[in-house]
XYZ file of C-alpha atoms in Angstrom:
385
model
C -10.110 187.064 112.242
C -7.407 186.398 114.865
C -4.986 188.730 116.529
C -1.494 188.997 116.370
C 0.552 186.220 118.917
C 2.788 188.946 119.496
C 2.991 193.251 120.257
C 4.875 194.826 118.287
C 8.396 195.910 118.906
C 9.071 199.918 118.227
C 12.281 200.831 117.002
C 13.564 204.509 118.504
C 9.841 202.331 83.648
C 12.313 202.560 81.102
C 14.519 199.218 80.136
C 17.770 200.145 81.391
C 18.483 203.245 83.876
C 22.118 205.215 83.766
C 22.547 207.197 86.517
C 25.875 209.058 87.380
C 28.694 207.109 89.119
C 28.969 206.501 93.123
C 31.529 205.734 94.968
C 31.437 201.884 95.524
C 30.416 200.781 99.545
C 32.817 198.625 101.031
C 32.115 195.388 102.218
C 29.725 192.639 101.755
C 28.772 189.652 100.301
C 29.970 190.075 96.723
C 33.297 192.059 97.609
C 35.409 188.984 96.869
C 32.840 188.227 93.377
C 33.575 192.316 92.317
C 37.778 191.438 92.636
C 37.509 188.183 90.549
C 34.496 188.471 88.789
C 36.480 187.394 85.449
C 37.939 184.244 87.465
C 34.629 183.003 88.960
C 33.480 179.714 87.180
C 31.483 177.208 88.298
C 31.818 177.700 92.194
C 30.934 174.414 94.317
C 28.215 174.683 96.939
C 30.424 174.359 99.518
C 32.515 177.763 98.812
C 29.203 179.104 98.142
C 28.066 178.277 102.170
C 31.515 179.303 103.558
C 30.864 182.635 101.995
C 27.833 183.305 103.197
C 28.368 182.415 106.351
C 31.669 184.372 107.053
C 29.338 187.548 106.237
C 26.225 186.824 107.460
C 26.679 188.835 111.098
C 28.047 191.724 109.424
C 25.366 192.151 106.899
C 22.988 191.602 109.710
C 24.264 194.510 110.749
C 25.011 196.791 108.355
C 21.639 196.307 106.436
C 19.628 197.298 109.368
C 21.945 200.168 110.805
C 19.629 203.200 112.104
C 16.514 201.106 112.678
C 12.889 202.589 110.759
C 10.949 203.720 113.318
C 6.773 204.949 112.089
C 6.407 200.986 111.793
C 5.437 198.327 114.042
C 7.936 195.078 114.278
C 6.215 191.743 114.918
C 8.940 188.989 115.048
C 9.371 185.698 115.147
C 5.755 184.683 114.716
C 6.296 180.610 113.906
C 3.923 179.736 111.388
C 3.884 176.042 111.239
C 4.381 175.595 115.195
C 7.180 173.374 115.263
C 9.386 175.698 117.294
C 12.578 175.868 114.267
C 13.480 178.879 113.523
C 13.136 178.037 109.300
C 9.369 178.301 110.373
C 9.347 181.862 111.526
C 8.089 184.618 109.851
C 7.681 188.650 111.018
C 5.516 191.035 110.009
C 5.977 195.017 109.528
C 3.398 197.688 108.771
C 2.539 200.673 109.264
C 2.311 202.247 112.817
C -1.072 202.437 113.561
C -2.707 205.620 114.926
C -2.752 206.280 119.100
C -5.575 203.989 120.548
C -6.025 201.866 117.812
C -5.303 198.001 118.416
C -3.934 195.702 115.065
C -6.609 193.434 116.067
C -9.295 196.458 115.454
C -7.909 196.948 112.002
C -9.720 196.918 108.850
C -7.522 194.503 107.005
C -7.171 197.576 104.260
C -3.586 197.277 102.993
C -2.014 195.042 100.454
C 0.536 192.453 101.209
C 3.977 191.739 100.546
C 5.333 188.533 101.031
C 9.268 188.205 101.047
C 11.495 185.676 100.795
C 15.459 185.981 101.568
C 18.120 184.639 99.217
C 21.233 182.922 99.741
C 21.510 180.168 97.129
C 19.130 177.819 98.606
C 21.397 177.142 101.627
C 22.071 180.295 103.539
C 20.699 183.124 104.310
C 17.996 184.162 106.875
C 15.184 186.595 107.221
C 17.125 189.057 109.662
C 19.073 190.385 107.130
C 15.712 191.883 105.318
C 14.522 193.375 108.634
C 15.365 197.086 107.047
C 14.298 196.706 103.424
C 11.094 194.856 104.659
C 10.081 197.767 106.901
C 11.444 200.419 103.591
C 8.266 198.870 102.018
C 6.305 198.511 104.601
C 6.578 202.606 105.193
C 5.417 202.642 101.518
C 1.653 201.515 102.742
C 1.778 197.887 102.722
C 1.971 195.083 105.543
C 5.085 193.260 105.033
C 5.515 189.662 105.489
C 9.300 188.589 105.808
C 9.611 184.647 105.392
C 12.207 182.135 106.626
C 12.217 178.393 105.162
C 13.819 175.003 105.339
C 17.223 175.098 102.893
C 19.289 172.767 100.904
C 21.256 170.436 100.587
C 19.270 169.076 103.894
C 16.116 169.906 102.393
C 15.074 169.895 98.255
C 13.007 172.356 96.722
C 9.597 170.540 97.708
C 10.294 171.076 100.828
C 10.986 175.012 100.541
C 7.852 175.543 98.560
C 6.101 173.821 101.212
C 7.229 176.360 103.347
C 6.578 178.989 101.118
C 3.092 177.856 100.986
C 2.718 177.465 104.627
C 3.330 180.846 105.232
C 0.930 181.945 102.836
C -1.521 179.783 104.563
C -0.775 181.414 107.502
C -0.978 184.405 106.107
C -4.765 184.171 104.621
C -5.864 183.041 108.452
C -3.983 185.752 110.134
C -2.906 189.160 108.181
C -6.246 190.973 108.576
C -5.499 191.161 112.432
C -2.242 193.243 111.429
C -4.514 195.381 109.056
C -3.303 193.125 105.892
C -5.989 192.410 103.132
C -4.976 188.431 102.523
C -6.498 189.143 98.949
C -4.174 191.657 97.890
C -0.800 189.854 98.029
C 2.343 191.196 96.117
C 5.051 187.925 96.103
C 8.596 189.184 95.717
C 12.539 187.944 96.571
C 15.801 188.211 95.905
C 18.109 185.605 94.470
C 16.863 182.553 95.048
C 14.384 183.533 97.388
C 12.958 185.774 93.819
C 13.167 181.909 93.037
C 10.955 180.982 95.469
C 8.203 183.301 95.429
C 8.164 182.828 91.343
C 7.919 179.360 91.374
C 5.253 179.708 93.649
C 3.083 181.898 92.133
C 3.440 179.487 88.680
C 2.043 176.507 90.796
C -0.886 178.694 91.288
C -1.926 178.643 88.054
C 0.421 175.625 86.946
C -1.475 172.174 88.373
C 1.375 170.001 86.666
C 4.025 172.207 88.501
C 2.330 172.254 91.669
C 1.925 168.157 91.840
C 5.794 167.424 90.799
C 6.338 169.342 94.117
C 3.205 167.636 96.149
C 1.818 171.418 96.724
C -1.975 172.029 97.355
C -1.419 175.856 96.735
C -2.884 177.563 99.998
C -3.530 180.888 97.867
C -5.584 181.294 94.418
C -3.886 182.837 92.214
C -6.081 185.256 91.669
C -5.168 186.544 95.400
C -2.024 187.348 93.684
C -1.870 190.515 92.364
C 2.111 191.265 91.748
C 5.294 189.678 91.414
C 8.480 191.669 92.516
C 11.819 189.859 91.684
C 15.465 191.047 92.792
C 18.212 189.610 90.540
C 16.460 186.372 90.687
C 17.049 183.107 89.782
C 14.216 182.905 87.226
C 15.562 180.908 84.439
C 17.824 177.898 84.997
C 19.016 177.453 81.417
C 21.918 179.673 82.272
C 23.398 177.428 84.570
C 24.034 175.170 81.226
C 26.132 178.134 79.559
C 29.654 177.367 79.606
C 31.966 179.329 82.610
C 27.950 180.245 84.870
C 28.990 181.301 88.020
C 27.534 178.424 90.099
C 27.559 174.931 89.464
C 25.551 172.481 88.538
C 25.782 170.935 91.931
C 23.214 173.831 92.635
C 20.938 172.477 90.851
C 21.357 168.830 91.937
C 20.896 169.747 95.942
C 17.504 170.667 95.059
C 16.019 168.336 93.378
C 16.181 164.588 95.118
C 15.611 162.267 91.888
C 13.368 163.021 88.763
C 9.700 161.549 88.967
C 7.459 159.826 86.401
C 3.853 158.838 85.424
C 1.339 159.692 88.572
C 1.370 163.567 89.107
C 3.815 164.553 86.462
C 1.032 162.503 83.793
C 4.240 160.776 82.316
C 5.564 163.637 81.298
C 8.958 165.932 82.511
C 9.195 169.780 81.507
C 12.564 170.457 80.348
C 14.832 173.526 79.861
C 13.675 175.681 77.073
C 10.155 175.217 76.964
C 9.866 171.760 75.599
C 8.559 168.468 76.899
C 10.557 165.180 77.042
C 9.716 162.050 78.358
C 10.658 161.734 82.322
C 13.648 159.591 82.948
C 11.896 157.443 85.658
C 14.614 157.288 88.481
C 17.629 159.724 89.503
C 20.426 160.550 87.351
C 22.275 157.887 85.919
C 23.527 156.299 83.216
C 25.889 157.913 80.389
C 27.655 161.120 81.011
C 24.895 162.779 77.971
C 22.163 160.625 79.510
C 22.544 162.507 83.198
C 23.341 165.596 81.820
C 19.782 165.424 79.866
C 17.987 164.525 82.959
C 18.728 167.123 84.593
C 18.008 169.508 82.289
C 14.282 168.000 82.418
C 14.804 168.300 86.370
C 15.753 171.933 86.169
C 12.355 172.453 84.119
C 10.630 172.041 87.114
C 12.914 174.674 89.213
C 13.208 177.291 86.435
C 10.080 179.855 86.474
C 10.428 181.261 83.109
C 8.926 177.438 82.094
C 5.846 178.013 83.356
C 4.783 181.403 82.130
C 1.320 181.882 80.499
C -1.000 184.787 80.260
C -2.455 184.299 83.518
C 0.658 185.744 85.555
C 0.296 188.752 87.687
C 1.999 191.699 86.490
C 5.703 191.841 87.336
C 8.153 194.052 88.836
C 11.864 193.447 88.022
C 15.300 194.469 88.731
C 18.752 193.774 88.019
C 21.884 195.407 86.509
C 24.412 194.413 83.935
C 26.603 193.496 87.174
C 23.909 190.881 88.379
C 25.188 186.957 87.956
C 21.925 186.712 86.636
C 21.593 189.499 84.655
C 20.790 187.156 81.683
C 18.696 184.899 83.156
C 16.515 188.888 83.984
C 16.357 190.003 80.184
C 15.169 186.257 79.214
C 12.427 186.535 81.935
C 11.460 189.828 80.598
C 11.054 188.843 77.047
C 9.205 185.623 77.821
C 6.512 187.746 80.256
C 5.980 189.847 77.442
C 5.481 187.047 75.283
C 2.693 186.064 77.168
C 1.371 189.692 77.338
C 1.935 189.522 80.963
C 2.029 193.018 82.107
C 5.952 193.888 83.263
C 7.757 196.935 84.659
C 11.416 196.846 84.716
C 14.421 198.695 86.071
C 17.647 197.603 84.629
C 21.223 199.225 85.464
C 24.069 199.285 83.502
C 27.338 198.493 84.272
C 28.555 202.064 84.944
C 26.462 201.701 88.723
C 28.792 200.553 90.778
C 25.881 199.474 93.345
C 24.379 197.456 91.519
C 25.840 194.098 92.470
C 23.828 191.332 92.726
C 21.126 191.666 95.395
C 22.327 195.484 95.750
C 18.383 196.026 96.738
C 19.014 194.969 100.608
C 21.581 197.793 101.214
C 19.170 201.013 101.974
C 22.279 203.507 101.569
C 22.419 203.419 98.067
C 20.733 205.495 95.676
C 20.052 203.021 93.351
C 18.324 201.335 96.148
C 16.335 203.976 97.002
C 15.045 204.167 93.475
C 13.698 200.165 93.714
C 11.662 201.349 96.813
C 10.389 203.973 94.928
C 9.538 202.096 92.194
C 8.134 198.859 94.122
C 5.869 201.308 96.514
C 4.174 202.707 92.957
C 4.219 199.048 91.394
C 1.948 197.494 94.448
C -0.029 200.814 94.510
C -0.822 200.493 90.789
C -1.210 196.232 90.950
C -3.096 196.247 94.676
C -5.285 199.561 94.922
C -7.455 199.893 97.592
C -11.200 198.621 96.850
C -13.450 200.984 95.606
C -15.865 202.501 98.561
């Protein structure tokens, strides 16, 4: 067991839920989406980054007004050792009692790992620094991830991330008082994405060799899934008027691969199994637009669902861009009697915009905490004795 690198900084379900209305916050990420929601079609990657950066300092912020304070703040801990800031991770939990060290913990508590969304190309962990340490006052350690993002990097390389992090996680979280067998995955957005896709290369060996991963984790180690209007099923991005583009999905993936890992064979949108197109994305206008439906296979979770999945947490609203993409998810973990507790919004919410989870002054936010902190306490309990 090693110690932490660093002290701690201190800091003075039913299917859909109505609730009455509040009065909508101000600000954020989505005010511009909640003006022309009905206009929004197809928006490049590049409006997508300007976006997200012209907010990022204020939701900094505003998400982590009136710091938590009964939790210990480890930051910045670089878990590959490269010295780039897309390889740091912190860690929260619990405030441990007067004269008791982290490194003289038991290793007791379950784990949540988190990863931040942003599309794939934005985003960072400081923005999570609140909601992170809302769970981690719940009775779990909480691990809050950065990674490498697109269109510099493809999704190979964020799962490698992902699953360096977890390696570091299984050396180090018992000297924080985290039990690296007990680990809850969860995200938002893309990042919901991210830890999704992650936890189906687990138990998915085809998956996890398209994307060159030697998962660091067993999936039995896994014992929940908690996903924040996430990202979980790419068919959507085909609909006619989706809000993103499908430049979204072409950032991520570098060129479609055949024979060696993938066994000749490409998943594709929808559950079924084409040949792989053996190169990148040319020739006719129906020809490209195939292959990357068999490309997205290999980005879009609900593809590789089976009845060895950890039970899953879920939330979104009717106001969520990917709302749809939710309900699908849903239906398909059921399918696979995959054990799933939900809690879906309606449109009358007004805070329920996508990723409305990271703001801690609403209500409805308030209620996910609730709900996650009895989700990992029914999926993680504490071993008998």
């Amino acid at each position: 067991m090693t110690t932490p690198a660093h002290q701690p900084t201190r800091h003075e379900s039913p299917f859909r839920l109505s609730r009455e209305r509040t009065p909508q916050q101000a600000g954020g990420t989505f005010a511009l989406a909640r003006r022309t929601r009905n206009v929004l079609r197809r928006v490049p990657v590049w409006t997508w980054r300007v976006l997200m950066h012209s907010v990022k300092a204020s939701e900094n912020a505003r998400f982590n007004a009136d710091p938590i304070t009964g939790v210990d703040y480890f930051h910045d801990i670089d878990f590959v050792g490269d010295g780039i800031r897309a390889h740091r991770l912190d860690v929260i939990s619990p405030h441990l009692p007067a004269g008791t060290s982290a490194a003289g913990s038991t290793g007791s508590l379950p784990v949540y790992v988190y990863f931040h969304g942003g599309g794939w190309t934005s985003g960072d962990k400081a923005s999570l620094t609140k909601y992170c340490a809302s769970q981690a006052e719940g009775g779990m350690v909480v691990v809050n991830v950065n990674y490498r993002k697109a269109p510099r990097f493809q999704m190979a390389h964020v799962l490698a991330d992902a699953n360096a992090a977890l390696a570091w996680v299984r050396q180090n979280i018992a000297g924080y008082g985290g039990d690296g067998s007990r680990i809850i995955l969860g995200g938002d957005s893309a990042g919901g994405q991210i830890a999704a896709l992650l936890t189906a290369a687990s138990f998915q060996p085809e998956l996890a060799r398209h994307h060159g991963l030697e998962p660091a984790v067993p999936g039995s180690d896994f014992k929940g899934l908690v996903q924040h209007c996430s990202v979980v099923d790419f068919s959507v991005f085909f609909e006619k008027g989706f809000v993103l583009s499908l430049n979204f999905i072409r950032m991520l993936l570098p060129g479609l691969r055949s024979g060696g890992g993938n066994s000749g064979r490409s998943r594709g949108i929808g559950g079924g199994l084409s040949p792989a197109s053996g190169g990148r994305f040319g020739g006719s206008g129906a020809g490209r637009l195939e292959a990357l439906r068999r490309g997205a296979g290999f980005l879009s979770p609900i593809e590789w669902l089976d009845s060895r999945f950890p039970p899953v947490f879920v939330t979104t609203s009717e106001r969520d861009f990917f709302y749809a993409a939710n309900l699908n998810f849903i239906a398909r973990l059921r399918e696979h009697s995959v054990p799933v507790d939900s809690l879906i919004y309606d449109w009358g919410n007004s805070n329920t915009e996508h990723t409305w989870q990271q703001d801690f002054r609403y209500p409805e936010s308030q209620e996910v905490y609730r709900r996650l902190h009895a989700f990992v306490r029914k999926v993680a309990p504490a071993p008998a004795g």
